[in-house]
mmCIF file of the C-alpha atoms, coordinates in Angstrom:
data_MODEL
# 
_entry.id   MODEL 
# 
loop_
_atom_site.group_PDB 
_atom_site.id 
_atom_site.type_symbol 
_atom_site.label_atom_id 
_atom_site.label_alt_id 
_atom_site.label_comp_id 
_atom_site.label_asym_id 
_atom_site.label_entity_id 
_atom_site.label_seq_id 
_atom_site.pdbx_PDB_ins_code 
_atom_site.Cartn_x 
_atom_site.Cartn_y 
_atom_site.Cartn_z 
_atom_site.occupancy 
_atom_site.B_iso_or_equiv 
_atom_site.pdbx_formal_charge 
_atom_site.auth_seq_id 
_atom_site.auth_comp_id 
_atom_site.auth_asym_id 
_atom_site.auth_atom_id 
_atom_site.pdbx_PDB_model_num 
ATOM 1   C CA . MET A 1 1   ? -0.198  24.863  15.700  1.00 0.00 ? 1   MET A CA 1 
ATOM 2   C CA . THR A 1 2   ? -0.527  27.483  12.994  1.00 0.00 ? 2   THR A CA 1 
ATOM 3   C CA . ASN A 1 3   ? 0.863   30.189  15.098  1.00 0.00 ? 3   ASN A CA 1 
ATOM 4   C CA . SER A 1 4   ? 4.298   28.381  15.611  1.00 0.00 ? 4   SER A CA 1 
ATOM 5   C CA . LEU A 1 5   ? 4.348   27.830  11.812  1.00 0.00 ? 5   LEU A CA 1 
ATOM 6   C CA . ARG A 1 6   ? 3.549   31.477  11.117  1.00 0.00 ? 6   ARG A CA 1 
ATOM 7   C CA . ASP A 1 7   ? 5.726   32.931  13.522  1.00 0.00 ? 7   ASP A CA 1 
ATOM 8   C CA . SER A 1 8   ? 8.484   34.551  11.677  1.00 0.00 ? 8   SER A CA 1 
ATOM 9   C CA . GLU A 1 9   ? 10.467  35.527  14.822  1.00 0.00 ? 9   GLU A CA 1 
ATOM 10  C CA . ASN A 1 10  ? 11.251  31.845  15.309  1.00 0.00 ? 10  ASN A CA 1 
ATOM 11  C CA . PRO A 1 11  ? 14.651  31.289  13.513  1.00 0.00 ? 11  PRO A CA 1 
ATOM 12  C CA . GLY A 1 12  ? 14.287  28.263  10.933  1.00 0.00 ? 12  GLY A CA 1 
ATOM 13  C CA . TYR A 1 13  ? 10.636  28.515  10.722  1.00 0.00 ? 13  TYR A CA 1 
ATOM 14  C CA . PRO A 1 14  ? 9.318   30.287  7.719   1.00 0.00 ? 14  PRO A CA 1 
ATOM 15  C CA . ALA A 1 15  ? 6.352   32.366  7.734   1.00 0.00 ? 15  ALA A CA 1 
ATOM 16  C CA . ILE A 1 16  ? 3.484   30.416  6.277   1.00 0.00 ? 16  ILE A CA 1 
ATOM 17  C CA . GLU A 1 17  ? 0.055   31.856  5.247   1.00 0.00 ? 17  GLU A CA 1 
ATOM 18  C CA . GLU A 1 18  ? -3.318  30.458  6.330   1.00 0.00 ? 18  GLU A CA 1 
ATOM 19  C CA . GLU A 1 19  ? -4.124  29.541  2.687   1.00 0.00 ? 19  GLU A CA 1 
ATOM 20  C CA . LEU A 1 20  ? -0.972  27.615  2.265   1.00 0.00 ? 20  LEU A CA 1 
ATOM 21  C CA . LEU A 1 21  ? -1.662  25.621  5.476   1.00 0.00 ? 21  LEU A CA 1 
ATOM 22  C CA . THR A 1 22  ? -5.098  24.877  4.352   1.00 0.00 ? 22  THR A CA 1 
ATOM 23  C CA . GLU A 1 23  ? -3.918  23.726  0.958   1.00 0.00 ? 23  GLU A CA 1 
ATOM 24  C CA . MET A 1 24  ? -1.078  21.644  2.458   1.00 0.00 ? 24  MET A CA 1 
ATOM 25  C CA . TYR A 1 25  ? -3.648  19.933  4.796   1.00 0.00 ? 25  TYR A CA 1 
ATOM 26  C CA . ARG A 1 26  ? -6.041  19.331  1.833   1.00 0.00 ? 26  ARG A CA 1 
ATOM 27  C CA . GLN A 1 27  ? -3.231  17.636  -0.279  1.00 0.00 ? 27  GLN A CA 1 
ATOM 28  C CA . MET A 1 28  ? -1.928  15.695  2.759   1.00 0.00 ? 28  MET A CA 1 
ATOM 29  C CA . LEU A 1 29  ? -5.401  14.356  3.279   1.00 0.00 ? 29  LEU A CA 1 
ATOM 30  C CA . ARG A 1 30  ? -5.817  13.354  -0.243  1.00 0.00 ? 30  ARG A CA 1 
ATOM 31  C CA . VAL A 1 31  ? -2.503  11.481  -0.381  1.00 0.00 ? 31  VAL A CA 1 
ATOM 32  C CA . ALA A 1 32  ? -3.285  9.730   2.783   1.00 0.00 ? 32  ALA A CA 1 
ATOM 33  C CA . ARG A 1 33  ? -6.707  8.597   1.464   1.00 0.00 ? 33  ARG A CA 1 
ATOM 34  C CA . HIS A 1 34  ? -5.108  7.544   -1.733  1.00 0.00 ? 34  HIS A CA 1 
ATOM 35  C CA . ARG A 1 35  ? -2.510  5.341   -0.010  1.00 0.00 ? 35  ARG A CA 1 
ATOM 36  C CA . LEU A 1 36  ? -4.376  3.840   2.818   1.00 0.00 ? 36  LEU A CA 1 
ATOM 37  C CA . HIS A 1 37  ? -6.397  0.537   2.688   1.00 0.00 ? 37  HIS A CA 1 
ATOM 38  C CA . GLN A 1 38  ? -8.532  1.827   5.445   1.00 0.00 ? 38  GLN A CA 1 
ATOM 39  C CA . LYS A 1 39  ? -9.651  5.231   4.234   1.00 0.00 ? 39  LYS A CA 1 
ATOM 40  C CA . ASN A 1 40  ? -11.136 6.271   7.714   1.00 0.00 ? 40  ASN A CA 1 
ATOM 41  C CA . ASP A 1 41  ? -7.525  6.312   9.174   1.00 0.00 ? 41  ASP A CA 1 
ATOM 42  C CA . ALA A 1 42  ? -6.530  9.263   6.764   1.00 0.00 ? 42  ALA A CA 1 
ATOM 43  C CA . VAL A 1 43  ? -7.199  11.972  9.244   1.00 0.00 ? 43  VAL A CA 1 
ATOM 44  C CA . ASP A 1 44  ? -5.182  10.319  11.958  1.00 0.00 ? 44  ASP A CA 1 
ATOM 45  C CA . ILE A 1 45  ? -2.309  9.911   9.564   1.00 0.00 ? 45  ILE A CA 1 
ATOM 46  C CA . VAL A 1 46  ? -2.431  13.621  8.580   1.00 0.00 ? 46  VAL A CA 1 
ATOM 47  C CA . GLN A 1 47  ? -2.571  14.523  12.238  1.00 0.00 ? 47  GLN A CA 1 
ATOM 48  C CA . GLU A 1 48  ? 0.654   12.335  12.852  1.00 0.00 ? 48  GLU A CA 1 
ATOM 49  C CA . ALA A 1 49  ? 2.180   14.051  9.785   1.00 0.00 ? 49  ALA A CA 1 
ATOM 50  C CA . TRP A 1 50  ? 1.563   17.381  11.259  1.00 0.00 ? 50  TRP A CA 1 
ATOM 51  C CA . VAL A 1 51  ? 3.444   16.318  14.471  1.00 0.00 ? 51  VAL A CA 1 
ATOM 52  C CA . ARG A 1 52  ? 6.403   15.178  12.315  1.00 0.00 ? 52  ARG A CA 1 
ATOM 53  C CA . ILE A 1 53  ? 6.329   18.319  10.346  1.00 0.00 ? 53  ILE A CA 1 
ATOM 54  C CA . LEU A 1 54  ? 6.478   20.467  13.310  1.00 0.00 ? 54  LEU A CA 1 
ATOM 55  C CA . GLU A 1 55  ? 9.238   18.369  14.970  1.00 0.00 ? 55  GLU A CA 1 
ATOM 56  C CA . LYS A 1 56  ? 11.448  18.263  11.752  1.00 0.00 ? 56  LYS A CA 1 
ATOM 57  C CA . MET A 1 57  ? 10.645  21.853  10.391  1.00 0.00 ? 57  MET A CA 1 
ATOM 58  C CA . ASP A 1 58  ? 14.295  22.936  10.921  1.00 0.00 ? 58  ASP A CA 1 
ATOM 59  C CA . THR A 1 59  ? 15.476  20.093  8.542   1.00 0.00 ? 59  THR A CA 1 
ATOM 60  C CA . LEU A 1 60  ? 13.572  21.753  5.504   1.00 0.00 ? 60  LEU A CA 1 
ATOM 61  C CA . ARG A 1 61  ? 16.057  23.338  3.260   1.00 0.00 ? 61  ARG A CA 1 
ATOM 62  C CA . GLU A 1 62  ? 13.807  25.068  0.914   1.00 0.00 ? 62  GLU A CA 1 
ATOM 63  C CA . SER A 1 63  ? 10.777  26.596  2.268   1.00 0.00 ? 63  SER A CA 1 
ATOM 64  C CA . ASN A 1 64  ? 8.962   26.714  -1.094  1.00 0.00 ? 64  ASN A CA 1 
ATOM 65  C CA . LYS A 1 65  ? 8.917   22.878  -1.068  1.00 0.00 ? 65  LYS A CA 1 
ATOM 66  C CA . ILE A 1 66  ? 6.960   22.565  2.087   1.00 0.00 ? 66  ILE A CA 1 
ATOM 67  C CA . ILE A 1 67  ? 3.977   21.073  0.466   1.00 0.00 ? 67  ILE A CA 1 
ATOM 68  C CA . PRO A 1 68  ? 5.674   18.164  -1.441  1.00 0.00 ? 68  PRO A CA 1 
ATOM 69  C CA . TRP A 1 69  ? 7.668   17.481  1.740   1.00 0.00 ? 69  TRP A CA 1 
ATOM 70  C CA . ALA A 1 70  ? 4.543   17.300  3.821   1.00 0.00 ? 70  ALA A CA 1 
ATOM 71  C CA . LYS A 1 71  ? 2.883   15.034  1.187   1.00 0.00 ? 71  LYS A CA 1 
ATOM 72  C CA . THR A 1 72  ? 5.876   12.745  1.250   1.00 0.00 ? 72  THR A CA 1 
ATOM 73  C CA . ILE A 1 73  ? 5.579   12.491  5.031   1.00 0.00 ? 73  ILE A CA 1 
ATOM 74  C CA . ALA A 1 74  ? 1.859   11.743  4.837   1.00 0.00 ? 74  ALA A CA 1 
ATOM 75  C CA . ALA A 1 75  ? 2.508   9.080   2.181   1.00 0.00 ? 75  ALA A CA 1 
ATOM 76  C CA . ASN A 1 76  ? 5.297   7.505   4.199   1.00 0.00 ? 76  ASN A CA 1 
ATOM 77  C CA . LEU A 1 77  ? 3.026   7.248   7.284   1.00 0.00 ? 77  LEU A CA 1 
ATOM 78  C CA . ALA A 1 78  ? 0.140   5.901   5.356   1.00 0.00 ? 78  ALA A CA 1 
ATOM 79  C CA . SER A 1 79  ? 2.440   3.155   4.014   1.00 0.00 ? 79  SER A CA 1 
ATOM 80  C CA . ASN A 1 80  ? 3.705   2.362   7.524   1.00 0.00 ? 80  ASN A CA 1 
ATOM 81  C CA . ALA A 1 81  ? 0.093   2.155   8.692   1.00 0.00 ? 81  ALA A CA 1 
ATOM 82  C CA . ASN A 1 82  ? -0.763  -0.352  5.889   1.00 0.00 ? 82  ASN A CA 1 
ATOM 83  C CA . ARG A 1 83  ? 2.269   -2.420  6.750   1.00 0.00 ? 83  ARG A CA 1 
ATOM 84  C CA . ALA A 1 84  ? 1.220   -2.320  10.520  1.00 0.00 ? 84  ALA A CA 1 
ATOM 85  C CA . ARG A 1 85  ? -2.269  -3.321  9.713   1.00 0.00 ? 85  ARG A CA 1 
ATOM 86  C CA . ARG A 1 86  ? -1.171  -6.236  7.535   1.00 0.00 ? 86  ARG A CA 1 
ATOM 87  C CA . ALA A 1 87  ? 1.165   -7.379  10.263  1.00 0.00 ? 87  ALA A CA 1 
ATOM 88  C CA . GLU A 1 88  ? -1.919  -7.205  12.666  1.00 0.00 ? 88  GLU A CA 1 
ATOM 89  C CA . THR A 1 89  ? -3.930  -9.424  10.308  1.00 0.00 ? 89  THR A CA 1 
ATOM 90  C CA . VAL A 1 90  ? -1.203  -12.018 9.968   1.00 0.00 ? 90  VAL A CA 1 
ATOM 91  C CA . CYS A 1 91  ? -0.884  -12.212 13.751  1.00 0.00 ? 91  CYS A CA 1 
ATOM 92  C CA . GLU A 1 92  ? -4.688  -12.692 14.099  1.00 0.00 ? 92  GLU A CA 1 
ATOM 93  C CA . SER A 1 93  ? -4.500  -15.554 11.543  1.00 0.00 ? 93  SER A CA 1 
ATOM 94  C CA . CYS A 1 94  ? -1.643  -16.996 13.476  1.00 0.00 ? 94  CYS A CA 1 
ATOM 95  C CA . ASP A 1 95  ? -3.661  -16.799 16.700  1.00 0.00 ? 95  ASP A CA 1 
ATOM 96  C CA . GLU A 1 96  ? -6.724  -18.472 15.058  1.00 0.00 ? 96  GLU A CA 1 
ATOM 97  C CA . TYR A 1 97  ? -4.499  -21.156 13.682  1.00 0.00 ? 97  TYR A CA 1 
ATOM 98  C CA . ALA A 1 98  ? -2.937  -21.779 17.173  1.00 0.00 ? 98  ALA A CA 1 
ATOM 99  C CA . SER A 1 99  ? -6.247  -21.852 18.832  1.00 0.00 ? 99  SER A CA 1 
ATOM 100 C CA . GLY A 1 100 ? -7.742  -24.438 16.436  1.00 0.00 ? 100 GLY A CA 1 
ATOM 101 C CA . LEU A 1 101 ? -10.271 -22.131 14.911  1.00 0.00 ? 101 LEU A CA 1 
ATOM 102 C CA . TYR A 1 102 ? -8.571  -22.147 11.496  1.00 0.00 ? 102 TYR A CA 1 
ATOM 103 C CA . THR A 1 103 ? -9.230  -25.232 9.507   1.00 0.00 ? 103 THR A CA 1 
ATOM 104 C CA . MET A 1 104 ? -6.827  -26.374 6.850   1.00 0.00 ? 104 MET A CA 1 
ATOM 105 C CA . PRO A 1 105 ? -8.321  -26.794 3.386   1.00 0.00 ? 105 PRO A CA 1 
ATOM 106 C CA . GLU A 1 106 ? -8.543  -30.304 2.064   1.00 0.00 ? 106 GLU A CA 1 
ATOM 107 C CA . PRO A 1 107 ? -5.318  -32.025 0.693   1.00 0.00 ? 107 PRO A CA 1 
ATOM 108 C CA . GLU A 1 108 ? -7.140  -32.390 -2.653  1.00 0.00 ? 108 GLU A CA 1 
ATOM 109 C CA . ILE A 1 109 ? -7.514  -28.641 -3.116  1.00 0.00 ? 109 ILE A CA 1 
ATOM 110 C CA . PHE A 1 110 ? -3.852  -28.194 -2.522  1.00 0.00 ? 110 PHE A CA 1 
ATOM 111 C CA . ALA A 1 111 ? -3.036  -30.941 -5.157  1.00 0.00 ? 111 ALA A CA 1 
ATOM 112 C CA . GLU A 1 112 ? -5.294  -29.318 -7.627  1.00 0.00 ? 112 GLU A CA 1 
ATOM 113 C CA . LEU A 1 113 ? -3.946  -25.787 -6.986  1.00 0.00 ? 113 LEU A CA 1 
ATOM 114 C CA . SER A 1 114 ? -0.410  -27.072 -7.312  1.00 0.00 ? 114 SER A CA 1 
ATOM 115 C CA . ASP A 1 115 ? -1.286  -28.927 -10.544 1.00 0.00 ? 115 ASP A CA 1 
ATOM 116 C CA . VAL A 1 116 ? -2.835  -25.851 -12.005 1.00 0.00 ? 116 VAL A CA 1 
ATOM 117 C CA . LEU A 1 117 ? 0.194   -23.718 -11.067 1.00 0.00 ? 117 LEU A CA 1 
ATOM 118 C CA . GLY A 1 118 ? 2.616   -26.269 -12.235 1.00 0.00 ? 118 GLY A CA 1 
ATOM 119 C CA . ARG A 1 119 ? 1.071   -25.955 -15.734 1.00 0.00 ? 119 ARG A CA 1 
ATOM 120 C CA . LEU A 1 120 ? 1.859   -22.293 -15.997 1.00 0.00 ? 120 LEU A CA 1 
ATOM 121 C CA . ASP A 1 121 ? 5.163   -20.833 -17.098 1.00 0.00 ? 121 ASP A CA 1 
ATOM 122 C CA . PRO A 1 122 ? 7.414   -19.791 -14.140 1.00 0.00 ? 122 PRO A CA 1 
ATOM 123 C CA . GLN A 1 123 ? 6.969   -16.076 -14.813 1.00 0.00 ? 123 GLN A CA 1 
ATOM 124 C CA . THR A 1 124 ? 3.096   -16.164 -14.752 1.00 0.00 ? 124 THR A CA 1 
ATOM 125 C CA . ARG A 1 125 ? 3.288   -18.449 -11.705 1.00 0.00 ? 125 ARG A CA 1 
ATOM 126 C CA . THR A 1 126 ? 5.431   -15.921 -9.909  1.00 0.00 ? 126 THR A CA 1 
ATOM 127 C CA . LEU A 1 127 ? 3.214   -13.118 -10.740 1.00 0.00 ? 127 LEU A CA 1 
ATOM 128 C CA . LEU A 1 128 ? -0.072  -14.926 -9.600  1.00 0.00 ? 128 LEU A CA 1 
ATOM 129 C CA . LEU A 1 129 ? 1.658   -16.085 -6.253  1.00 0.00 ? 129 LEU A CA 1 
ATOM 130 C CA . TYR A 1 130 ? 2.974   -12.550 -5.535  1.00 0.00 ? 130 TYR A CA 1 
ATOM 131 C CA . LYS A 1 131 ? -0.625  -10.991 -6.294  1.00 0.00 ? 131 LYS A CA 1 
ATOM 132 C CA . PHE A 1 132 ? -2.933  -13.566 -4.787  1.00 0.00 ? 132 PHE A CA 1 
ATOM 133 C CA . TYR A 1 133 ? -0.890  -15.521 -2.256  1.00 0.00 ? 133 TYR A CA 1 
ATOM 134 C CA . TYR A 1 134 ? 1.340   -12.943 -0.818  1.00 0.00 ? 134 TYR A CA 1 
ATOM 135 C CA . GLY A 1 135 ? -1.011  -10.008 -1.457  1.00 0.00 ? 135 GLY A CA 1 
ATOM 136 C CA . PHE A 1 136 ? 1.419   -7.571  -3.051  1.00 0.00 ? 136 PHE A CA 1 
ATOM 137 C CA . LYS A 1 137 ? -0.049  -4.609  -4.981  1.00 0.00 ? 137 LYS A CA 1 
ATOM 138 C CA . ASP A 1 138 ? 0.691   -4.321  -8.624  1.00 0.00 ? 138 ASP A CA 1 
ATOM 139 C CA . ASN A 1 139 ? 3.217   -1.593  -8.296  1.00 0.00 ? 139 ASN A CA 1 
ATOM 140 C CA . GLU A 1 140 ? 5.152   -3.497  -5.683  1.00 0.00 ? 140 GLU A CA 1 
ATOM 141 C CA . ILE A 1 141 ? 5.363   -6.423  -8.048  1.00 0.00 ? 141 ILE A CA 1 
ATOM 142 C CA . ALA A 1 142 ? 6.387   -4.183  -10.862 1.00 0.00 ? 142 ALA A CA 1 
ATOM 143 C CA . ALA A 1 143 ? 9.112   -2.670  -8.752  1.00 0.00 ? 143 ALA A CA 1 
ATOM 144 C CA . ALA A 1 144 ? 10.369  -6.185  -7.545  1.00 0.00 ? 144 ALA A CA 1 
ATOM 145 C CA . LEU A 1 145 ? 10.488  -7.581  -11.117 1.00 0.00 ? 145 LEU A CA 1 
ATOM 146 C CA . ASP A 1 146 ? 11.603  -4.152  -12.612 1.00 0.00 ? 146 ASP A CA 1 
ATOM 147 C CA . VAL A 1 147 ? 8.846   -4.131  -15.233 1.00 0.00 ? 147 VAL A CA 1 
ATOM 148 C CA . PRO A 1 148 ? 6.198   -1.526  -15.784 1.00 0.00 ? 148 PRO A CA 1 
ATOM 149 C CA . VAL A 1 149 ? 2.984   -1.734  -13.866 1.00 0.00 ? 149 VAL A CA 1 
ATOM 150 C CA . GLY A 1 150 ? 0.932   -2.176  -17.038 1.00 0.00 ? 150 GLY A CA 1 
ATOM 151 C CA . THR A 1 151 ? 2.910   -5.246  -17.986 1.00 0.00 ? 151 THR A CA 1 
ATOM 152 C CA . VAL A 1 152 ? 2.228   -6.789  -14.484 1.00 0.00 ? 152 VAL A CA 1 
ATOM 153 C CA . LYS A 1 153 ? -1.585  -6.081  -14.920 1.00 0.00 ? 153 LYS A CA 1 
ATOM 154 C CA . ALA A 1 154 ? -1.687  -7.514  -18.378 1.00 0.00 ? 154 ALA A CA 1 
ATOM 155 C CA . ARG A 1 155 ? 0.368   -10.714 -17.456 1.00 0.00 ? 155 ARG A CA 1 
ATOM 156 C CA . ILE A 1 156 ? -1.837  -11.379 -14.355 1.00 0.00 ? 156 ILE A CA 1 
ATOM 157 C CA . HIS A 1 157 ? -4.862  -10.931 -16.488 1.00 0.00 ? 157 HIS A CA 1 
ATOM 158 C CA . ARG A 1 158 ? -3.554  -13.332 -19.093 1.00 0.00 ? 158 ARG A CA 1 
ATOM 159 C CA . GLY A 1 159 ? -2.595  -15.856 -16.426 1.00 0.00 ? 159 GLY A CA 1 
ATOM 160 C CA . LYS A 1 160 ? -6.098  -15.793 -14.847 1.00 0.00 ? 160 LYS A CA 1 
ATOM 161 C CA . ALA A 1 161 ? -7.541  -16.361 -18.437 1.00 0.00 ? 161 ALA A CA 1 
ATOM 162 C CA . ARG A 1 162 ? -5.170  -19.364 -18.938 1.00 0.00 ? 162 ARG A CA 1 
ATOM 163 C CA . ILE A 1 163 ? -6.169  -20.884 -15.647 1.00 0.00 ? 163 ILE A CA 1 
ATOM 164 C CA . LYS A 1 164 ? -9.866  -20.367 -16.411 1.00 0.00 ? 164 LYS A CA 1 
ATOM 165 C CA . ALA A 1 165 ? -9.418  -21.864 -19.870 1.00 0.00 ? 165 ALA A CA 1 
ATOM 166 C CA . GLN A 1 166 ? -7.534  -24.842 -18.274 1.00 0.00 ? 166 GLN A CA 1 
ATOM 167 C CA . SER A 1 167 ? -10.158 -25.523 -15.754 1.00 0.00 ? 167 SER A CA 1 
ATOM 168 C CA . GLN A 1 168 ? -12.882 -25.402 -18.445 1.00 0.00 ? 168 GLN A CA 1 
ATOM 169 C CA . GLU A 1 169 ? -10.950 -27.762 -20.613 1.00 0.00 ? 169 GLU A CA 1 
ATOM 170 C CA . ASP A 1 170 ? -10.528 -30.129 -17.716 1.00 0.00 ? 170 ASP A CA 1 
ATOM 171 C CA . SER A 1 171 ? -14.162 -30.038 -16.787 1.00 0.00 ? 171 SER A CA 1 
ATOM 172 C CA . SER A 1 172 ? -15.185 -30.681 -20.353 1.00 0.00 ? 172 SER A CA 1 
ATOM 173 C CA . ARG A 1 173 ? -13.000 -33.764 -20.453 1.00 0.00 ? 173 ARG A CA 1 
ATOM 174 C CA . THR A 1 174 ? -14.581 -35.396 -17.465 1.00 0.00 ? 174 THR A CA 1 
# 
């Protein structure tokens, strides 16, 4: 693999030194580990990224930007792997539901949850649903709502505190 990347006789393939390849691998691995929910898949993602790099090397316009390009490929593949794993989890849940293994929570729990969420302002309710029901990450929520990530985290924290205060208030009344 490194020979084809280092072979300067191949047109379109820049000569790449061993140190650069080692650094590129290290940085790609770090990006993959950072992005993945299942950290042990990082080596597989980096390996797949190397295949993509070798296939698309002729599309790289500036050879001095190979490391950022490689890190982007690794990050995209890690995101794709997370998405695929999430889809597998949903499918497994659907299979459990269809086979009767999944039991629905009691209707009283749904009514109580609906009541608690109904008492929140719409913005907080939306944030909490995105975070805890749909399973979005804070940065995905921030991008969807076009607000900073810190704002999303703070609003979620305050929303959880309001729910906790409401539940304590309700329990003290009864």
